[in-house]
Amino acid sequence: MSAEEIVFDQLQETLYYEQLPNGLDVYVLPKQGFNKTYATFTTKYGSIDNHFVSHQGEEIKVPDGIAHFLEHKMFEEDEGDVFNEFSQYGAQANAFTSFDMTAYLFSCTDHVKKNLSTLLNFVQNPYFTDQNVEKEKGIIEQEIRMYQDNPDWRVYFGFIEALYHRLPVKVDIAGTVDSIYRINKELLYTCYETFYHPSNMLLFVVGAVQPGEIFDLVKENQAQKSFQPAREIKRLFEQEPDSVAQERHEIELKVDMPKIFMGFKETNVGLNGKEMLKQELSTHILMEMILGPTSNVYEQLMEEGLIDDSFAIDYNLEQKYGFSMIGGNTRHPEKLLQRVKDTLAQVKREGLEKAEFERNRKKKIGHFLKALNSPEFIATQFTRYKFNEIDLFDIIPVLESLRFEDIEQRLAEHVNDDQFAVCIVK
């Protein structure tokens, strides 16, 4: 086996990696004793990639939602639905499109090689016709309209829409009813040929597998296929201002209980590698210290009936965008908004407690170590981090390296009234 062996001594994990001649990055993480094997085949192509230079060298702007549309169409082959092929061999298959990537995956307890071949073959065999593209539009239209009635979805995208002026992250991943009806077979093939080249993709397998057998299978599979030479993908984005698009966004919808999301637009973006991981982890800890479930404020808000178990905090950071998000269900959105604002202002004024930092850091390390027992967690997180030039297993050493001053710096940088926005669905 010619794959590189990457050892993470602290976690006692050994990862195997090889880049194939066609540019495909292949990673295998053997986990003996695990019952299930997970495989993900992912392209670095998401909903925000709607303006780019195509594989033919032409600048093109495609309709919103086309990455998600393409994901839907990939499961349909000339011979029928590929889900049936997976189910014949006991595998559960799925796919998802995010802002930044599209992933195809399966899990199974047996017939790993057969299912892995199916995964590689269907993702590398697009089958688009005028008829099946037209048919899909009705299906996705129903999906879009269903989500338009979903208050959780509306408050999430309403919040992002409030943050961003121009970046396509503000647009629903599925696009709009109008945009999907402008998609055709030719555009799908253009996107496929541009973004589904092996050099823009990553295959990851985790489970009770023998790395040598997996690499042999993948190499043989890929050697039987021909691909155009790899070329650099140029993505085009309009300049996004640091300011938020609107400080307050209200959506009228029939709901049993109002929903609120608020938070800050990240201005320090364009990072990758450990620098990006450090900012992500330190901001997570910062928000946990202020409003997390173990904070005094959380307990008070719960006792006052301003929040319930749906209240959560999160921080998303990618190369083009980033934001923190605070909120959930509440019968008193205005009171909750004011209490959170007052709390943040008080912390900015009086500072953080070092003991809280240590406690939250240890808690985060514990959660991560526990998550490593889940192949589902590893499979879904590994590729996202790798596309940002981060190793998943670097999380522990970076957490251990964080200092209290790093969290204080994040408080000063991120918690800024000029970058604050709120969305309320009621």
Short mmCIF file of C-alpha atoms in Angstrom, two decimals:
data_model
loop_
_atom_site.label_atom_id
_atom_site.label_comp_id
_atom_site.label_asym_id
_atom_site.label_seq_id
_atom_site.Cartn_x
_atom_site.Cartn_y
_atom_site.Cartn_z
CA MET A 1 0.00 0.00 0.00
CA SER A 2 1.48 3.35 -1.02
CA ALA A 3 -0.87 5.48 1.10
CA GLU A 4 0.67 7.91 3.57
CA GLU A 5 0.22 6.91 7.22
CA ILE A 6 -0.69 9.84 9.45
CA VAL A 7 -0.51 9.05 13.16
CA PHE A 8 -2.24 11.10 15.84
CA ASP A 9 -0.51 9.79 18.94
CA GLN A 10 -2.62 11.68 21.46
CA LEU A 11 -5.87 10.16 20.19
CA GLN A 12 -4.31 6.87 19.12
CA GLU A 13 -5.75 7.22 15.64
CA THR A 14 -4.03 6.38 12.35
CA LEU A 15 -5.31 7.95 9.17
CA TYR A 16 -4.31 6.76 5.69
CA TYR A 17 -4.17 9.19 2.78
CA GLU A 18 -3.33 9.11 -0.88
CA GLN A 19 -3.99 11.47 -3.76
CA LEU A 20 -4.76 9.50 -6.91
CA PRO A 21 -3.37 10.45 -10.35
CA ASN A 22 -6.72 12.07 -11.30
CA GLY A 23 -6.44 14.35 -8.25
CA LEU A 24 -8.95 12.60 -6.00
CA ASP A 25 -8.03 12.78 -2.30
CA VAL A 26 -8.77 9.50 -0.52
CA TYR A 27 -8.72 9.14 3.27
CA VAL A 28 -9.36 5.94 5.23
CA LEU A 29 -9.74 5.82 9.00
CA PRO A 30 -9.84 2.23 10.27
CA LYS A 31 -11.87 1.83 13.47
CA GLN A 32 -11.69 -1.82 14.45
CA GLY A 33 -14.54 -2.85 16.71
CA PHE A 34 -17.05 -0.54 15.02
CA ASN A 35 -20.05 -2.27 13.51
CA LYS A 36 -20.92 0.32 10.89
CA THR A 37 -18.81 1.68 8.07
CA TYR A 38 -19.48 5.15 6.71
CA ALA A 39 -18.27 6.53 3.41
CA THR A 40 -18.70 10.06 2.10
CA PHE A 41 -17.90 11.22 -1.43
CA THR A 42 -17.92 15.00 -1.42
CA THR A 43 -17.37 17.81 -3.86
CA LYS A 44 -16.31 21.25 -2.76
CA TYR A 45 -19.34 22.80 -4.40
CA GLY A 46 -22.23 24.32 -2.50
CA SER A 47 -25.10 26.73 -2.88
CA ILE A 48 -22.91 29.84 -2.69
CA ASP A 49 -20.99 28.79 -5.84
CA ASN A 50 -23.41 30.37 -8.31
CA HIS A 51 -20.89 32.62 -10.16
CA PHE A 52 -17.71 31.08 -11.54
CA VAL A 53 -15.49 30.43 -14.52
CA SER A 54 -16.67 27.14 -16.04
CA HIS A 55 -14.52 24.18 -17.09
CA GLN A 56 -14.66 25.66 -20.60
CA GLY A 57 -13.12 28.92 -19.39
CA GLU A 58 -16.32 31.00 -19.59
CA GLU A 59 -17.59 33.22 -16.79
CA ILE A 60 -21.10 32.10 -15.91
CA LYS A 61 -23.77 32.93 -13.33
CA VAL A 62 -26.20 30.09 -12.72
CA PRO A 63 -29.65 30.11 -11.05
CA ASP A 64 -29.78 29.89 -7.26
CA GLY A 65 -30.34 26.37 -5.96
CA ILE A 66 -28.60 24.56 -8.81
CA ALA A 67 -26.09 22.72 -6.56
CA HIS A 68 -29.00 21.27 -4.57
CA PHE A 69 -30.89 20.49 -7.80
CA LEU A 70 -27.82 18.66 -9.13
CA GLU A 71 -27.62 16.60 -5.95
CA HIS A 72 -31.24 15.51 -6.45
CA LYS A 73 -30.61 14.48 -10.03
CA MET A 74 -27.48 12.45 -9.32
CA PHE A 75 -29.47 9.61 -7.74
CA GLU A 76 -31.34 9.00 -10.97
CA GLU A 77 -29.62 6.78 -13.52
CA ASP A 78 -30.65 5.39 -16.89
CA GLU A 79 -31.34 2.03 -15.22
CA GLY A 80 -33.40 3.57 -12.39
CA ASP A 81 -33.02 4.91 -8.88
CA VAL A 82 -29.64 4.21 -7.28
CA PHE A 83 -31.24 3.97 -3.81
CA ASN A 84 -32.53 0.52 -4.82
CA GLU A 85 -29.01 -0.66 -5.54
CA PHE A 86 -27.81 0.42 -2.10
CA SER A 87 -30.76 -1.21 -0.35
CA GLN A 88 -30.08 -4.54 -2.10
CA TYR A 89 -26.79 -4.66 -0.22
CA GLY A 90 -28.08 -3.46 3.14
CA ALA A 91 -26.82 0.11 2.92
CA GLN A 92 -28.56 3.33 3.82
CA ALA A 93 -27.68 6.07 1.35
CA ASN A 94 -28.23 9.79 1.53
CA ALA A 95 -26.88 13.14 0.35
CA PHE A 96 -26.92 16.76 1.39
CA THR A 97 -26.01 20.14 -0.02
CA SER A 98 -24.68 22.87 2.23
CA PHE A 99 -23.49 26.39 1.45
CA ASP A 100 -20.01 25.07 0.66
CA MET A 101 -20.16 21.42 -0.34
CA THR A 102 -22.30 18.57 -1.63
CA ALA A 103 -21.86 15.16 -0.01
CA TYR A 104 -23.06 11.69 -1.00
CA LEU A 105 -22.84 8.99 1.64
CA PHE A 106 -23.79 5.54 2.76
CA SER A 107 -23.55 3.47 5.90
CA CYS A 108 -23.64 -0.30 6.14
CA THR A 109 -22.54 -3.23 8.27
CA ASP A 110 -21.71 -5.55 5.38
CA HIS A 111 -20.88 -5.47 1.64
CA VAL A 112 -18.69 -2.39 2.10
CA LYS A 113 -16.80 -2.89 -1.15
CA LYS A 114 -19.94 -3.35 -3.22
CA ASN A 115 -21.55 -0.26 -1.72
CA LEU A 116 -18.38 1.79 -2.11
CA SER A 117 -18.25 0.89 -5.80
CA THR A 118 -21.89 1.95 -6.16
CA LEU A 119 -21.12 5.28 -4.48
CA LEU A 120 -18.16 6.01 -6.75
CA ASN A 121 -19.99 4.94 -9.89
CA PHE A 122 -23.24 6.83 -9.49
CA VAL A 123 -21.60 10.09 -8.44
CA GLN A 124 -19.31 9.86 -11.48
CA ASN A 125 -22.08 9.00 -13.91
CA PRO A 126 -24.41 12.01 -14.41
CA TYR A 127 -27.60 11.28 -16.30
CA PHE A 128 -29.61 14.39 -17.12
CA THR A 129 -32.34 14.56 -19.74
CA ASP A 130 -34.78 17.33 -20.60
CA GLN A 131 -37.60 15.14 -19.31
CA ASN A 132 -36.10 14.15 -15.95
CA VAL A 133 -34.93 17.72 -15.29
CA GLU A 134 -38.43 19.09 -15.91
CA LYS A 135 -39.93 16.42 -13.67
CA GLU A 136 -37.58 17.32 -10.83
CA LYS A 137 -38.63 20.97 -10.83
CA GLY A 138 -42.08 20.10 -9.51
CA ILE A 139 -40.58 17.96 -6.74
CA ILE A 140 -38.16 20.67 -5.62
CA GLU A 141 -40.86 23.35 -5.87
CA GLN A 142 -42.90 21.37 -3.34
CA GLU A 143 -39.82 21.11 -1.10
CA ILE A 144 -39.23 24.87 -1.28
CA ARG A 145 -42.87 25.68 -0.51
CA MET A 146 -42.85 23.24 2.40
CA TYR A 147 -39.82 24.97 3.92
CA GLN A 148 -41.46 28.37 3.40
CA ASP A 149 -44.07 27.22 5.96
CA ASN A 150 -41.40 25.93 8.37
CA PRO A 151 -40.80 28.59 11.08
CA ASP A 152 -37.42 27.12 12.11
CA TRP A 153 -36.18 27.32 8.52
CA ARG A 154 -37.61 30.81 8.04
CA VAL A 155 -36.03 32.27 11.18
CA TYR A 156 -32.66 30.70 10.29
CA PHE A 157 -32.53 32.08 6.76
CA GLY A 158 -34.24 35.30 7.82
CA PHE A 159 -31.38 35.88 10.24
CA ILE A 160 -28.70 35.20 7.61
CA GLU A 161 -30.58 37.44 5.18
CA ALA A 162 -30.41 40.21 7.77
CA LEU A 163 -26.64 39.78 8.06
CA TYR A 164 -25.60 39.73 4.41
CA HIS A 165 -25.99 42.27 1.62
CA ARG A 166 -24.69 40.34 -1.38
CA LEU A 167 -23.05 37.04 -0.48
CA PRO A 168 -25.18 34.11 -1.79
CA VAL A 169 -25.16 32.57 1.68
CA LYS A 170 -28.26 34.74 2.24
CA VAL A 171 -30.20 32.67 -0.35
CA ASP A 172 -31.97 29.43 0.53
CA ILE A 173 -29.84 26.41 -0.42
CA ALA A 174 -32.71 25.05 -2.51
CA GLY A 175 -33.06 28.37 -4.35
CA THR A 176 -36.44 29.90 -5.14
CA VAL A 177 -39.38 28.62 -7.15
CA ASP A 178 -38.46 31.14 -9.84
CA SER A 179 -34.76 30.22 -9.94
CA ILE A 180 -35.22 26.45 -10.20
CA TYR A 181 -37.48 26.88 -13.24
CA ARG A 182 -34.51 28.53 -15.03
CA ILE A 183 -32.37 25.39 -14.57
CA ASN A 184 -31.90 23.14 -17.59
CA LYS A 185 -29.92 20.05 -18.56
CA GLU A 186 -27.09 22.05 -20.13
CA LEU A 187 -26.53 24.16 -16.99
CA LEU A 188 -26.48 21.03 -14.83
CA TYR A 189 -23.80 19.47 -17.02
CA THR A 190 -21.77 22.71 -16.92
CA CYS A 191 -21.85 22.72 -13.10
CA TYR A 192 -21.11 19.00 -12.96
CA GLU A 193 -18.12 19.20 -15.29
CA THR A 194 -16.73 22.22 -13.43
CA PHE A 195 -17.12 21.06 -9.84
CA TYR A 196 -17.31 17.25 -9.90
CA HIS A 197 -13.83 16.69 -11.24
CA PRO A 198 -11.96 14.24 -8.93
CA SER A 199 -9.41 16.96 -8.15
CA ASN A 200 -12.22 18.95 -6.45
CA MET A 201 -13.50 15.96 -4.48
CA LEU A 202 -12.68 13.91 -1.41
CA LEU A 203 -13.52 10.33 -0.52
CA PHE A 204 -13.53 9.41 3.16
CA VAL A 205 -14.14 5.95 4.64
CA VAL A 206 -14.36 5.23 8.37
CA GLY A 207 -15.13 1.92 10.03
CA ALA A 208 -13.86 -1.62 10.53
CA VAL A 209 -12.06 -1.72 7.18
CA GLN A 210 -8.64 -2.75 5.94
CA PRO A 211 -7.09 0.39 4.39
CA GLY A 212 -5.14 -1.57 1.78
CA GLU A 213 -8.30 -3.22 0.44
CA ILE A 214 -10.14 0.11 0.25
CA PHE A 215 -7.31 1.84 -1.61
CA ASP A 216 -6.97 -1.08 -4.05
CA LEU A 217 -10.69 -0.94 -4.84
CA VAL A 218 -10.75 2.84 -5.30
CA LYS A 219 -7.63 2.89 -7.46
CA GLU A 220 -8.95 0.14 -9.73
CA ASN A 221 -12.33 1.88 -9.99
CA GLN A 222 -10.81 5.23 -10.89
CA ALA A 223 -8.29 3.75 -13.34
CA GLN A 224 -11.19 2.44 -15.42
CA LYS A 225 -12.59 5.95 -15.94
CA SER A 226 -11.31 8.86 -17.96
CA PHE A 227 -11.40 12.47 -16.88
CA GLN A 228 -10.46 15.80 -18.41
CA PRO A 229 -7.21 17.32 -17.08
CA ALA A 230 -7.72 19.10 -13.77
CA ARG A 231 -7.96 22.87 -13.89
CA GLU A 232 -8.19 25.49 -11.20
CA ILE A 233 -11.75 26.45 -10.30
CA LYS A 234 -12.30 30.19 -10.11
CA ARG A 235 -15.24 31.19 -7.93
CA LEU A 236 -16.50 34.78 -8.21
CA PHE A 237 -18.07 36.77 -5.38
CA GLU A 238 -19.17 40.38 -5.04
CA GLN A 239 -17.49 42.43 -2.31
CA GLU A 240 -19.45 42.01 0.93
CA PRO A 241 -19.55 45.04 3.28
CA ASP A 242 -18.67 44.51 6.96
CA SER A 243 -21.99 46.03 8.05
CA VAL A 244 -25.18 44.00 8.39
CA ALA A 245 -27.83 44.32 5.66
CA GLN A 246 -30.57 45.12 8.18
CA GLU A 247 -30.47 45.28 11.96
CA ARG A 248 -33.94 43.84 12.38
CA HIS A 249 -35.95 41.47 10.20
CA GLU A 250 -39.50 40.44 11.10
CA ILE A 251 -41.42 37.66 9.38
CA GLU A 252 -45.16 37.16 9.78
CA LEU A 253 -46.07 33.48 9.91
CA LYS A 254 -48.69 31.39 11.63
CA VAL A 255 -46.78 29.95 14.61
CA ASP A 256 -47.72 28.51 17.99
CA MET A 257 -44.80 30.32 19.60
CA PRO A 258 -42.60 33.13 18.22
CA LYS A 259 -39.00 32.35 17.28
CA ILE A 260 -35.97 34.60 17.48
CA PHE A 261 -32.42 34.35 16.16
CA MET A 262 -29.86 37.05 16.85
CA GLY A 263 -26.12 37.31 16.65
CA PHE A 264 -23.07 38.89 15.09
CA LYS A 265 -21.68 38.93 11.56
CA GLU A 266 -18.03 37.83 11.53
CA THR A 267 -15.69 40.33 9.89
CA ASN A 268 -12.49 38.33 10.32
CA VAL A 269 -12.94 35.82 7.48
CA GLY A 270 -10.69 34.43 4.76
CA LEU A 271 -8.88 32.14 7.20
CA ASN A 272 -7.94 28.49 6.87
CA GLY A 273 -5.93 25.84 8.69
CA LYS A 274 -5.20 26.10 12.40
CA GLU A 275 -5.78 29.86 12.41
CA MET A 276 -9.37 29.24 11.33
CA LEU A 277 -9.81 26.38 13.79
CA LYS A 278 -8.51 28.51 16.65
CA GLN A 279 -10.99 31.29 15.87
CA GLU A 280 -13.86 28.83 15.55
CA LEU A 281 -13.14 27.08 18.84
CA SER A 282 -12.38 30.23 20.82
CA THR A 283 -15.61 31.89 19.64
CA HIS A 284 -17.61 28.78 20.53
CA ILE A 285 -16.15 28.88 24.03
CA LEU A 286 -16.81 32.62 24.31
CA MET A 287 -20.50 32.22 23.47
CA GLU A 288 -20.82 29.21 25.79
CA MET A 289 -19.29 31.20 28.64
CA ILE A 290 -21.79 34.02 28.21
CA LEU A 291 -25.04 32.26 27.31
CA GLY A 292 -24.40 28.50 27.35
CA PRO A 293 -26.53 26.04 29.36
CA THR A 294 -24.14 26.13 32.33
CA SER A 295 -24.04 29.94 32.52
CA ASN A 296 -25.91 31.86 35.22
CA VAL A 297 -27.75 33.88 32.59
CA TYR A 298 -29.14 30.76 30.92
CA GLU A 299 -30.57 29.57 34.21
CA GLN A 300 -32.13 32.98 34.91
CA LEU A 301 -33.71 33.19 31.46
CA MET A 302 -35.15 29.72 31.94
CA GLU A 303 -36.59 30.60 35.36
CA GLU A 304 -38.12 33.79 33.96
CA GLY A 305 -39.83 31.79 31.21
CA LEU A 306 -38.03 33.70 28.44
CA ILE A 307 -36.46 30.58 26.91
CA ASP A 308 -37.06 26.84 26.74
CA ASP A 309 -34.95 23.84 25.75
CA SER A 310 -34.84 25.05 22.15
CA PHE A 311 -32.58 27.98 23.13
CA ALA A 312 -29.16 27.43 21.62
CA ILE A 313 -26.01 29.22 20.60
CA ASP A 314 -23.79 28.45 17.65
CA TYR A 315 -20.94 29.86 15.60
CA ASN A 316 -20.37 29.16 11.92
CA LEU A 317 -17.11 30.00 10.22
CA GLU A 318 -16.18 29.32 6.62
CA GLN A 319 -13.67 30.99 4.33
CA LYS A 320 -16.17 33.48 2.87
CA TYR A 321 -18.48 34.13 5.81
CA GLY A 322 -19.05 33.62 9.49
CA PHE A 323 -21.62 34.44 12.15
CA SER A 324 -22.70 33.62 15.69
CA MET A 325 -26.31 32.74 16.32
CA ILE A 326 -28.34 32.90 19.55
CA GLY A 327 -31.99 32.05 20.02
CA GLY A 328 -34.90 29.64 19.92
CA ASN A 329 -38.57 29.64 20.84
CA THR A 330 -39.91 32.34 23.15
CA ARG A 331 -43.26 33.84 24.02
CA HIS A 332 -41.50 37.13 24.73
CA PRO A 333 -39.08 37.87 21.88
CA GLU A 334 -38.67 41.57 22.73
CA LYS A 335 -37.86 40.87 26.38
CA LEU A 336 -35.42 38.11 25.41
CA LEU A 337 -33.74 40.35 22.84
CA GLN A 338 -33.23 43.07 25.43
CA ARG A 339 -31.95 40.64 28.08
CA VAL A 340 -29.38 39.18 25.67
CA LYS A 341 -28.28 42.65 24.60
CA ASP A 342 -27.95 43.74 28.23
CA THR A 343 -25.97 40.60 29.09
CA LEU A 344 -23.55 41.10 26.21
CA ALA A 345 -23.09 44.77 27.11
CA GLN A 346 -22.39 43.84 30.73
CA VAL A 347 -19.77 41.26 29.73
CA LYS A 348 -18.11 43.79 27.42
CA ARG A 349 -18.06 46.28 30.29
CA GLU A 350 -17.02 44.00 33.16
CA GLY A 351 -15.07 41.27 31.38
CA LEU A 352 -15.05 37.47 31.46
CA GLU A 353 -14.27 35.09 34.30
CA LYS A 354 -11.15 32.96 33.86
CA ALA A 355 -12.62 30.05 35.83
CA GLU A 356 -15.51 29.90 33.37
CA PHE A 357 -13.04 29.68 30.51
CA GLU A 358 -11.24 26.69 32.01
CA ARG A 359 -14.52 24.93 32.78
CA ASN A 360 -15.91 25.43 29.28
CA ARG A 361 -12.68 24.40 27.61
CA LYS A 362 -12.58 21.13 29.56
CA LYS A 363 -16.23 20.54 28.73
CA LYS A 364 -15.56 21.06 25.03
CA ILE A 365 -12.63 18.63 25.09
CA GLY A 366 -14.85 16.05 26.79
CA HIS A 367 -17.63 16.48 24.22
CA PHE A 368 -15.20 16.08 21.35
CA LEU A 369 -13.62 12.92 22.78
CA LYS A 370 -17.08 11.45 23.26
CA ALA A 371 -18.04 12.37 19.69
CA LEU A 372 -15.06 10.44 18.36
CA ASN A 373 -16.89 7.26 19.35
CA SER A 374 -19.43 8.10 16.67
CA PRO A 375 -18.45 7.23 13.09
CA GLU A 376 -21.38 9.41 11.96
CA PHE A 377 -19.80 12.44 13.62
CA ILE A 378 -16.37 11.68 12.22
CA ALA A 379 -17.72 11.09 8.72
CA THR A 380 -19.70 14.33 8.57
CA GLN A 381 -17.07 16.58 10.15
CA PHE A 382 -13.87 15.23 8.61
CA THR A 383 -14.45 16.49 5.07
CA ARG A 384 -15.76 19.90 6.08
CA TYR A 385 -12.59 20.51 8.08
CA LYS A 386 -10.31 19.04 5.41
CA PHE A 387 -11.77 21.39 2.76
CA ASN A 388 -10.64 24.20 5.06
CA GLU A 389 -7.17 22.66 5.38
CA ILE A 390 -7.85 21.49 8.93
CA ASP A 391 -7.37 18.03 10.42
CA LEU A 392 -10.31 16.96 12.59
CA PHE A 393 -7.88 15.47 15.09
CA ASP A 394 -6.18 18.84 15.57
CA ILE A 395 -9.20 20.01 17.59
CA ILE A 396 -7.84 18.66 20.89
CA PRO A 397 -4.33 20.21 20.63
CA VAL A 398 -5.78 23.54 19.50
CA LEU A 399 -8.28 23.51 22.38
CA GLU A 400 -5.42 22.78 24.79
CA SER A 401 -3.38 25.63 23.35
CA LEU A 402 -6.10 28.27 23.82
CA ARG A 403 -5.43 30.93 26.45
CA PHE A 404 -7.88 33.11 28.36
CA GLU A 405 -6.50 36.07 26.42
CA ASP A 406 -7.62 34.44 23.15
CA ILE A 407 -11.21 34.42 24.38
CA GLU A 408 -10.95 38.03 25.57
CA GLN A 409 -9.65 38.98 22.13
CA ARG A 410 -12.60 37.27 20.47
CA LEU A 411 -14.97 39.17 22.79
CA ALA A 412 -13.43 42.44 21.65
CA GLU A 413 -13.43 41.48 17.95
CA HIS A 414 -16.71 39.64 17.51
CA VAL A 415 -19.20 41.11 19.97
CA ASN A 416 -19.70 44.41 18.21
CA ASP A 417 -23.00 46.33 18.03
CA ASP A 418 -22.32 47.32 14.41
CA GLN A 419 -22.38 43.65 13.37
CA PHE A 420 -25.51 42.69 15.35
CA ALA A 421 -28.77 41.63 13.68
CA VAL A 422 -31.97 39.92 14.78
CA CYS A 423 -34.76 38.02 13.03
CA ILE A 424 -38.13 37.38 14.68
CA VAL A 425 -40.81 35.06 13.31
CA LYS A 426 -44.20 35.68 14.90
#
